[in-house]
Every structure is written in C-alpha cells, then in structure tokens.
Short mmCIF file of C-alpha atoms and ligand atoms in Angstrom, two decimals:
data_model
loop_
_atom_site.label_atom_id
_atom_site.label_comp_id
_atom_site.label_asym_id
_atom_site.label_seq_id
_atom_site.Cartn_x
_atom_site.Cartn_y
_atom_site.Cartn_z
CA MET A 25 -97.47 197.68 -6.48
CA THR A 26 -94.54 197.85 -8.88
CA SER A 27 -94.09 200.95 -11.01
CA ASP A 28 -92.29 201.08 -14.38
CA LEU A 29 -89.09 202.07 -12.63
CA THR A 30 -89.19 199.15 -10.24
CA LEU A 31 -89.75 196.83 -13.20
CA ARG A 32 -86.74 198.26 -15.00
CA ALA A 33 -84.35 197.81 -12.07
CA GLY A 34 -82.64 194.51 -11.33
CA ALA A 35 -83.68 194.87 -7.72
CA ILE A 36 -85.60 197.11 -5.34
CA LEU A 37 -84.03 198.42 -2.16
CA THR A 38 -86.63 199.56 0.32
CA VAL A 39 -85.36 201.81 3.12
CA ASP A 40 -87.68 202.20 6.09
CA LEU A 41 -86.97 205.72 7.32
CA GLY A 42 -89.56 205.24 10.05
CA ALA A 43 -87.45 202.40 11.42
CA VAL A 44 -84.27 204.52 11.26
CA VAL A 45 -86.05 207.27 13.20
CA ALA A 46 -87.47 204.75 15.70
CA ASN A 47 -83.96 203.36 16.24
CA TRP A 48 -82.55 206.84 16.83
CA THR A 49 -85.41 207.68 19.21
CA GLN A 50 -84.78 204.50 21.19
CA LEU A 51 -81.09 205.38 21.55
CA ARG A 52 -81.87 209.02 22.34
CA ASP A 53 -84.11 207.88 25.20
CA ARG A 54 -81.50 205.41 26.40
CA VAL A 55 -78.72 208.02 26.63
CA ALA A 56 -80.81 210.94 27.94
CA PRO A 57 -79.92 213.36 29.48
CA ALA A 58 -76.83 212.97 27.27
CA GLU A 59 -77.32 214.03 23.67
CA CYS A 60 -77.64 211.47 20.89
CA SER A 61 -76.03 212.28 17.56
CA ALA A 62 -76.30 210.25 14.35
CA VAL A 63 -73.26 208.90 12.55
CA VAL A 64 -74.11 209.25 8.87
CA LYS A 65 -70.75 208.69 7.21
CA ALA A 66 -70.50 206.54 4.06
CA ASP A 67 -73.81 207.95 2.82
CA ALA A 68 -75.60 207.06 6.06
CA TYR A 69 -74.09 203.56 6.00
CA GLY A 70 -75.35 203.12 2.45
CA LEU A 71 -78.96 204.13 3.10
CA GLY A 72 -78.67 207.64 1.62
CA VAL A 73 -77.77 210.86 3.43
CA ALA A 74 -80.22 212.94 1.39
CA ARG A 75 -83.14 211.01 2.89
CA VAL A 76 -81.83 209.81 6.24
CA VAL A 77 -80.49 213.17 7.48
CA PRO A 78 -83.72 215.18 7.00
CA ALA A 79 -85.74 212.37 8.60
CA LEU A 80 -83.50 212.30 11.68
CA ALA A 81 -83.36 216.10 11.85
CA ALA A 82 -87.16 216.24 11.75
CA ALA A 83 -87.18 213.81 14.70
CA GLY A 84 -84.95 216.20 16.66
CA CYS A 85 -81.40 215.00 15.98
CA ARG A 86 -79.08 218.02 16.10
CA THR A 87 -75.61 216.52 15.69
CA PHE A 88 -74.43 214.56 12.67
CA VAL A 89 -71.08 212.84 12.30
CA VAL A 90 -69.25 211.99 9.07
CA ALA A 91 -65.73 210.92 8.13
CA GLN A 92 -64.79 213.41 5.41
CA LEU A 93 -65.30 217.05 4.50
CA GLU A 94 -67.06 216.14 1.25
CA GLU A 95 -69.58 214.09 3.22
CA ALA A 96 -70.03 216.92 5.70
CA LEU A 97 -70.94 219.27 2.84
CA ALA A 98 -73.60 216.81 1.64
CA VAL A 99 -75.02 216.58 5.17
CA ARG A 100 -75.07 220.37 5.49
CA GLN A 101 -77.01 220.57 2.24
CA ALA A 102 -79.51 217.94 3.39
CA LEU A 103 -79.96 219.81 6.67
CA GLU A 104 -80.51 223.22 5.13
CA PRO A 105 -84.32 223.09 4.79
CA VAL A 106 -84.89 221.22 8.06
CA ALA A 107 -82.34 222.12 10.74
CA SER A 108 -79.73 224.52 9.44
CA ASN A 109 -78.53 225.06 13.03
CA ALA A 110 -77.53 221.39 13.53
CA GLN A 111 -73.85 220.60 14.14
CA VAL A 112 -71.85 218.49 11.73
CA PHE A 113 -68.52 216.89 12.72
CA SER A 114 -65.98 215.57 10.28
CA LEU A 115 -63.89 212.84 11.91
CA GLY A 116 -61.10 212.76 9.37
CA GLY A 117 -59.34 215.92 10.51
CA LEU A 118 -58.33 219.02 8.60
CA PRO A 119 -57.28 218.53 4.98
CA PRO A 120 -54.55 221.21 4.59
CA GLY A 121 -55.78 224.29 2.73
CA TYR A 122 -59.47 223.61 3.36
CA GLU A 123 -59.74 225.31 6.75
CA GLY A 124 -61.88 228.11 5.26
CA GLU A 125 -64.42 225.62 3.96
CA PHE A 126 -65.05 224.31 7.48
CA ILE A 127 -65.87 227.85 8.60
CA ALA A 128 -67.91 228.81 5.54
CA LYS A 129 -70.07 225.66 5.80
CA ARG A 130 -70.09 225.50 9.61
CA ILE A 131 -68.46 222.10 9.81
CA LEU A 132 -66.65 221.17 13.02
CA PRO A 133 -63.27 219.61 12.29
CA VAL A 134 -62.23 216.77 14.55
CA LEU A 135 -58.57 217.56 15.23
CA ASN A 136 -56.65 214.32 15.52
CA HIS A 137 -53.06 215.35 16.26
CA LEU A 138 -51.02 218.28 17.50
CA GLY A 139 -50.23 219.40 13.95
CA GLU A 140 -53.93 219.88 13.25
CA ILE A 141 -54.41 221.69 16.54
CA ALA A 142 -51.56 224.05 15.59
CA ALA A 143 -53.01 224.59 12.10
CA TRP A 144 -56.47 225.40 13.50
CA ARG A 145 -54.97 227.73 16.11
CA ALA A 146 -52.96 229.53 13.41
CA PHE A 147 -56.03 229.80 11.20
CA ALA A 148 -58.04 231.25 14.10
CA ALA A 149 -55.27 233.73 14.90
CA ALA A 150 -55.05 234.85 11.26
CA ARG A 151 -58.79 235.55 11.30
CA GLY A 152 -58.69 237.10 14.75
CA GLU A 153 -61.46 234.73 15.85
CA VAL A 154 -62.07 231.87 18.23
CA LEU A 155 -62.97 228.82 16.15
CA PRO A 156 -64.85 225.70 17.26
CA ALA A 157 -63.47 222.17 16.98
CA VAL A 158 -63.70 218.69 18.42
CA ILE A 159 -60.47 217.09 19.66
CA HIS A 160 -59.92 213.35 19.48
CA ILE A 161 -57.98 211.59 22.24
CA ASP A 162 -56.78 208.10 21.41
CA THR A 163 -57.49 205.77 24.34
CA GLY A 164 -56.53 202.52 22.64
CA MET A 165 -57.38 202.38 18.96
CA ASN A 166 -53.96 203.58 17.82
CA ARG A 167 -55.36 205.04 14.64
CA LEU A 168 -56.54 208.63 14.94
CA GLY A 169 -56.38 210.97 17.90
CA LEU A 170 -53.78 212.30 20.33
CA GLY A 171 -51.58 209.49 21.60
CA PRO A 172 -50.30 209.44 25.20
CA ASP A 173 -47.22 211.60 24.42
CA GLU A 174 -49.24 214.18 22.54
CA LEU A 175 -51.76 214.25 25.38
CA ASP A 176 -48.95 214.93 27.88
CA ASP A 177 -47.65 217.76 25.68
CA LEU A 178 -51.08 219.33 25.29
CA ALA A 179 -51.89 219.03 28.99
CA GLY A 180 -48.61 220.84 29.73
CA HIS A 181 -49.30 223.59 27.18
CA PRO A 182 -52.86 224.81 27.55
CA GLU A 183 -51.86 227.88 25.49
CA TRP A 184 -51.79 225.59 22.41
CA LEU A 185 -55.58 225.72 22.58
CA GLU A 186 -55.78 229.51 22.46
CA GLY A 187 -58.23 230.58 19.79
CA ILE A 188 -59.88 227.13 19.77
CA ASP A 189 -63.31 226.65 21.29
CA VAL A 190 -63.19 222.94 22.20
CA ARG A 191 -66.79 221.85 21.81
CA TYR A 192 -66.08 218.21 22.70
CA TRP A 193 -63.24 215.95 23.65
CA MET A 194 -63.92 212.60 22.04
CA THR A 195 -62.54 209.10 21.91
CA HIS A 196 -63.55 205.92 20.09
CA LEU A 197 -63.99 202.37 21.41
CA ALA A 198 -62.15 199.38 20.00
CA CYS A 199 -64.14 196.43 21.39
CA ALA A 200 -67.51 197.80 22.48
CA ASP A 201 -69.46 194.97 20.82
CA GLU A 202 -67.64 192.40 23.00
CA PHE A 203 -69.44 192.90 26.26
CA ASP A 204 -67.06 190.76 28.32
CA ASN A 205 -63.95 192.51 26.99
CA PRO A 206 -62.34 194.67 29.71
CA MET A 207 -60.97 197.08 27.10
CA THR A 208 -64.11 199.25 27.08
CA GLY A 209 -63.78 199.93 30.82
CA GLU A 210 -60.06 200.58 30.42
CA GLN A 211 -60.70 203.08 27.62
CA ARG A 212 -63.34 204.81 29.74
CA GLU A 213 -60.86 205.21 32.61
CA ARG A 214 -58.13 206.48 30.28
CA PHE A 215 -60.62 208.96 28.81
CA ARG A 216 -61.64 210.15 32.28
CA GLY A 217 -57.99 210.54 33.21
CA ALA A 218 -57.35 212.60 30.08
CA LEU A 219 -60.39 214.82 30.68
CA ALA A 220 -59.16 215.57 34.19
CA ARG A 221 -55.92 217.00 32.73
CA LEU A 222 -57.50 219.11 30.00
CA PRO A 223 -59.59 222.28 29.95
CA LYS A 224 -63.23 221.55 30.73
CA ALA A 225 -65.49 220.82 27.76
CA LYS A 226 -68.19 218.33 26.85
CA ALA A 227 -67.14 214.74 26.12
CA SER A 228 -68.22 212.16 23.55
CA PHE A 229 -67.47 208.46 24.06
CA ALA A 230 -69.96 205.76 23.02
CA ASN A 231 -70.72 204.30 19.62
CA SER A 232 -73.81 202.06 19.19
CA SER A 233 -72.55 199.19 21.32
CA GLY A 234 -70.93 201.55 23.81
CA ILE A 235 -74.37 202.97 24.59
CA PHE A 236 -75.49 199.53 25.83
CA HIS A 237 -72.67 199.39 28.39
CA GLY A 238 -74.69 201.71 30.64
CA LYS A 239 -75.00 205.27 31.86
CA ASP A 240 -71.37 205.70 32.90
CA HIS A 241 -70.45 205.24 29.24
CA HIS A 242 -72.71 207.97 27.88
CA PHE A 243 -70.81 211.15 28.85
CA ASP A 244 -72.34 214.21 27.08
CA LEU A 245 -72.77 213.00 23.51
CA ALA A 246 -73.26 209.49 22.11
CA ARG A 247 -72.31 208.68 18.51
CA PRO A 248 -74.33 205.69 17.27
CA GLY A 249 -74.04 204.57 13.68
CA CYS A 250 -74.78 200.93 12.90
CA ALA A 251 -77.65 200.53 15.37
CA LEU A 252 -79.55 203.33 13.64
CA TYR A 253 -79.55 201.18 10.54
CA GLY A 254 -80.57 197.94 12.24
CA VAL A 255 -77.26 196.21 12.95
CA ASN A 256 -77.40 194.49 16.35
CA PRO A 257 -75.30 196.53 18.83
CA THR A 258 -75.59 193.71 21.40
CA PRO A 259 -74.54 190.62 19.41
CA HIS A 260 -74.89 188.35 22.48
CA LEU A 261 -78.56 189.29 22.85
CA PRO A 262 -81.59 189.52 20.52
CA ASN A 263 -81.42 192.61 18.33
CA PRO A 264 -83.12 195.54 20.08
CA MET A 265 -83.14 197.59 16.86
CA ARG A 266 -85.58 197.55 13.97
CA ASP A 267 -84.52 196.33 10.53
CA THR A 268 -84.28 199.25 8.13
CA VAL A 269 -83.63 197.75 4.70
CA ARG A 270 -85.06 195.10 2.49
CA LEU A 271 -83.76 194.03 -0.86
CA ASP A 272 -85.97 192.21 -3.35
CA ALA A 273 -85.04 191.12 -6.85
CA ARG A 274 -86.77 189.47 -9.75
CA LEU A 275 -85.99 186.01 -11.06
CA LEU A 276 -84.79 186.65 -14.61
CA GLN A 277 -84.79 183.05 -15.80
CA VAL A 278 -85.33 179.54 -14.46
CA ARG A 279 -83.38 176.69 -16.03
CA ASN A 280 -84.39 173.03 -15.85
CA CYS A 281 -81.23 170.94 -15.63
CA ASN A 282 -82.12 167.39 -16.52
CA ALA A 283 -78.61 166.07 -17.05
CA PRO A 284 -75.38 166.58 -15.09
CA MET A 285 -73.97 170.04 -15.89
CA THR A 286 -72.17 172.98 -14.32
CA VAL A 287 -73.37 176.46 -13.45
CA GLY A 288 -71.62 179.81 -13.92
CA TYR A 289 -67.99 181.02 -13.95
CA GLY A 290 -65.35 178.47 -13.16
CA ALA A 291 -68.02 175.80 -13.58
CA ALA A 292 -67.96 176.04 -9.80
CA HIS A 293 -71.31 174.39 -9.15
CA LYS A 294 -72.05 170.91 -10.42
CA VAL A 295 -75.61 169.76 -10.89
CA THR A 296 -75.75 165.98 -10.68
CA GLY A 297 -79.41 165.11 -10.89
CA PRO A 298 -82.51 166.92 -12.08
CA ALA A 299 -82.50 170.46 -10.71
CA ARG A 300 -83.94 173.89 -11.32
CA ILE A 301 -81.55 176.82 -11.27
CA ALA A 302 -82.87 180.38 -11.16
CA THR A 303 -80.91 183.51 -12.04
CA ILE A 304 -81.29 186.90 -10.33
CA GLY A 305 -80.14 190.27 -11.73
CA VAL A 306 -77.95 191.31 -8.80
CA GLY A 307 -74.21 190.77 -8.45
CA TYR A 308 -71.08 191.92 -6.72
CA ALA A 309 -71.23 195.19 -8.66
CA ASP A 310 -74.33 195.85 -6.56
CA GLY A 311 -72.45 195.12 -3.35
CA TYR A 312 -73.85 191.62 -3.08
CA LEU A 313 -70.64 190.21 -1.72
CA ARG A 314 -68.86 187.60 -3.82
CA SER A 315 -67.93 185.74 -0.66
CA LEU A 316 -71.59 184.61 -0.52
CA SER A 317 -70.88 182.39 -3.55
CA GLY A 318 -71.96 178.85 -2.71
CA LYS A 319 -72.80 179.92 0.87
CA GLY A 320 -75.65 182.42 1.08
CA HIS A 321 -79.40 181.95 0.86
CA ILE A 322 -82.18 183.83 -0.88
CA PHE A 323 -85.76 183.55 0.33
CA ILE A 324 -88.84 182.82 -1.76
CA ASP A 325 -92.14 182.65 0.07
CA GLY A 326 -90.23 182.09 3.30
CA VAL A 327 -88.32 179.11 1.84
CA ALA A 328 -84.51 179.29 1.66
CA ALA A 329 -82.98 178.74 -1.77
CA PRO A 330 -79.19 178.25 -1.64
CA ILE A 331 -76.89 180.41 -3.75
CA VAL A 332 -75.02 178.03 -6.03
CA GLY A 333 -71.96 178.74 -8.15
CA ARG A 334 -70.07 182.02 -8.18
CA ILE A 335 -71.73 185.37 -7.72
CA SER A 336 -70.75 187.36 -10.78
CA MET A 337 -70.80 191.09 -11.50
CA ASP A 338 -74.51 191.24 -12.31
CA LEU A 339 -75.96 187.81 -11.60
CA ILE A 340 -76.60 185.31 -8.84
CA THR A 341 -77.72 181.73 -9.40
CA ILE A 342 -79.83 179.88 -6.84
CA ASP A 343 -81.12 176.34 -6.61
CA VAL A 344 -84.91 176.39 -6.58
CA SER A 345 -85.37 172.63 -7.00
CA GLY A 346 -87.26 172.55 -3.72
CA LEU A 347 -89.87 175.04 -4.87
CA PRO A 348 -92.79 174.38 -7.22
CA GLU A 349 -92.73 175.99 -10.67
CA THR A 350 -95.78 178.00 -9.71
CA VAL A 351 -93.66 179.70 -7.04
CA ALA A 352 -90.16 179.96 -8.57
CA HIS A 353 -90.83 181.35 -12.03
CA PRO A 354 -89.36 184.18 -14.14
CA GLY A 355 -90.60 187.56 -12.94
CA ARG A 356 -91.08 186.36 -9.39
CA MET A 357 -89.70 188.69 -6.66
CA VAL A 358 -87.39 187.07 -4.12
CA GLU A 359 -85.90 188.34 -0.85
CA LEU A 360 -82.15 188.95 -0.64
CA ILE A 361 -82.25 191.01 2.55
CA GLY A 362 -85.34 191.35 4.72
CA PRO A 363 -87.31 189.77 7.53
CA SER A 364 -86.18 186.25 6.55
CA ARG A 365 -82.61 187.39 5.96
CA PRO A 366 -81.67 190.38 8.16
CA VAL A 367 -78.46 192.28 7.42
CA ASP A 368 -76.57 190.58 10.26
CA THR A 369 -77.50 187.12 8.94
CA VAL A 370 -76.35 187.97 5.42
CA ALA A 371 -73.14 189.34 6.94
CA ASN A 372 -72.54 186.14 8.93
CA GLU A 373 -72.99 184.03 5.82
CA ALA A 374 -70.58 186.28 3.93
CA GLY A 375 -68.00 186.14 6.72
CA THR A 376 -68.22 189.85 7.37
CA ILE A 377 -70.12 192.40 9.47
CA GLY A 378 -73.44 194.16 8.89
CA TYR A 379 -71.58 197.44 8.37
CA GLU A 380 -69.96 196.08 5.21
CA VAL A 381 -73.20 194.67 3.83
CA LEU A 382 -74.93 198.03 4.33
CA THR A 383 -72.15 200.29 3.07
CA SER A 384 -71.80 198.09 -0.01
CA LEU A 385 -75.47 198.46 -1.02
CA GLY A 386 -75.37 199.20 -4.71
CA ARG A 387 -76.27 202.24 -6.77
CA ARG A 388 -78.19 200.28 -9.42
CA TYR A 389 -81.06 199.29 -7.16
CA HIS A 390 -84.29 201.14 -7.53
CA ARG A 391 -84.62 202.81 -4.14
CA VAL A 392 -87.91 203.22 -2.34
CA TYR A 393 -88.10 205.16 0.93
CA THR A 394 -90.99 204.50 3.31
CA SER A 395 -91.76 206.42 6.46
C1 PLP B 410 -65.31 207.84 15.59
C2 PLP B 410 -66.56 207.05 15.38
N1 PLP B 410 -67.60 207.25 16.20
C3 PLP B 410 -68.74 206.54 16.08
C4 PLP B 410 -68.88 205.58 15.09
C5 PLP B 410 -70.15 204.79 15.00
O1 PLP B 410 -69.88 203.46 15.32
P1 PLP B 410 -71.03 202.34 15.26
O2 PLP B 410 -71.44 202.26 13.83
O3 PLP B 410 -70.34 201.12 15.74
O4 PLP B 410 -72.12 202.80 16.14
C6 PLP B 410 -67.82 205.35 14.22
C7 PLP B 410 -67.94 204.31 13.17
O5 PLP B 410 -67.07 203.67 12.75
C8 PLP B 410 -66.62 206.10 14.37
O6 PLP B 410 -65.59 205.89 13.55
#
C-alpha cells in the first residue's frame, strides 16, 4: 500500500535488508573459518549506513570497512546501540591532525605509506601507548599501500613499527572479477611473500569476487562490498547473490503523439507515426544515469518500455506504444530497477558497473526498508 509520503515522492526505493543480511551470511559461511567483514563505504554502496550497519551487526558482523574518517564516524554511531565493540577500518589513511579522532572514536586507520606509519608511531609515542592500525601493502594496484621499495624499507626496519599494534596486513585485488586473469594469483603470491618478511599479524585479502577464487584467497579477513548489495561477484556465472534494491516510479503523464514530433531536450527522439510517450519523475539528479538516454528500458507489468530521448535532471520519457492505455496510464507505478531489471542489467545498458548504479542512488527517493 502507498502512504502519503510514497505518493509525494517521484519514486520509491525499496531496500531489502533481509537480502543484504542473507548475502553477508552466505559469504560468511563461504569464508569460514576466516572472518567476514562488510564494506560499507559510500553510505553502504548507496543503500544507507544507518540501516544496513545495524542489520549486519545484528546478524553478527563485527568488522566494517569505509573509505573516509567521516564515514567511519557515521558507522560508529550506527553501531553504538547494537555492537559498540565492532571494529571499523578507514581505508583512506590518516588525515594529518585527526589522529586523536581515530583513538577517541575507536577507528582503525589503514596506513598506506611510510609517512603515515611514522605519523602513527610518533602519535603513539607522544601518548605513551601502543596504538592499533591496519597496514596496506600494494601488490599491484599502484594506488594506495606500501609499494615494493617501501616494503623493503619496512622489512629492514622493524623498529618503525614500534608502538603500532598491527591488527591486519591488507592488500586489494585489481582483477578479481576476471576469473581467468592470472593477476589475482600473482597478487596472492606477492602478498604471501610480503607477509613472510613482516612481523606476524592477521591478513586481509579478498573483496567480493576474491572470495569466489577459493579458500587459499580468504586469509584471515575477507572484505566484500558489492556482493552484499546484490552485484554479481562471478560475472561469468549466474548471480549467487540476492537482489537488494528495487526502484519504482509513477507515470506522471502519458502523451498521445498522432503526428510526427520530437521528444525532450535536443529534440533527440523523433516520433514518426502514432505513439504514446510516458513521462516519469526520475532523472539524472536522482542518479538515474544520463548514459541510459535512448538505451535503457523500464518495465511495466513485465513488459519492457524503451527509454526514448534524453534523460533530464528530473524526468525520463519512455515509449509505451506497445502497452494498452489501461496499463500505461498516469499514476501507474513502473519498475526502473527490480526483478525485471536487476542492478547489473541497468549497469550494462548504461555502459557502467553495478557499483556506480548503486552508489548513485538518489536522495529524493522515498526510501522503504524491508527485513
Ligand atoms: C580496499 C577495498 N577492499 C574491499 C572493497 C570491496 O570490494 P567489492 O565491492 O568489489 O567487494 C573495496 C571496494 O572498492 C576496497 O576498496
């Protein structure tokens, strides 16, 4: 049933927290006895940290991973009533001057280079304490983490870790979703080689796809993100995860076009014969990607209606000529993302990846969380 609020919104985003939890549970069982964390950066990939984190914590998740300190603080707040003892990692390193905030809020910084290791060591020394951290070793991404030279230096100077309680050594995979790409195995061997040269601590290796490469990729802690939210971690196989979001919107207006005419900005779509064009109150400002213009499909009663013309800030136009007026009429709810149009399918049509579709999900939708 639709409430007043759902009627007021241009669209309704339904997030199935039960499916998120079921996805995490499936991955937890797959990696056991290793631990399974949950990557909840970018507001839990767009689904909402305030709801996703407590649901996963209630299911037993005790490690949460974000990209930035600000996000870590939001996760800590969401955890407070449910699992205040859970660990939170912030992947983006130590913003200078904010070291005290990591301690006060019990956030584990992921130290990405020797400068950050030195800063954390100095901070620990100044406090006269041993402070926990995660240290990132770059095994092939060439973005964050200790590169080969820094690794050599650190391995030769174990005293640089004095005052640091290394909770995990971690690395991140570049090509884990390409199951025939040898790079994943090469990164695993480089990681093993690095671990052998460093003081003993737990290790964290696999993202969602990495988990599906098998036990010897699980190490002590897995870090799945996208699979929790229903993106297929095994693109060459049917999706083993449950869909977690559906997006429905109302048809605002249906136009009968009985003469040749154009539709929308740039007059980009030309109607030649009789046609019916329906308009939906969702646009690129809602994260409905503009690249779907003239390419994507919206579903009505299981029938695909093509997006025609340009997606604008607040509106999408679709061709509903193939549907009877009793079906495609103003006020009618239609499916933008859902069982007929899973996130990965929308992403393919848009020429992107499910991650971008999810993390773009707009703020104007009326959100409904089911369990
Ligand atoms: C360091 C790190 N670990 C884990 C993940 C989760 O990856 P995925 O969403 O592919 O499971 C990410 C996401 O980008 C990441 O940056």
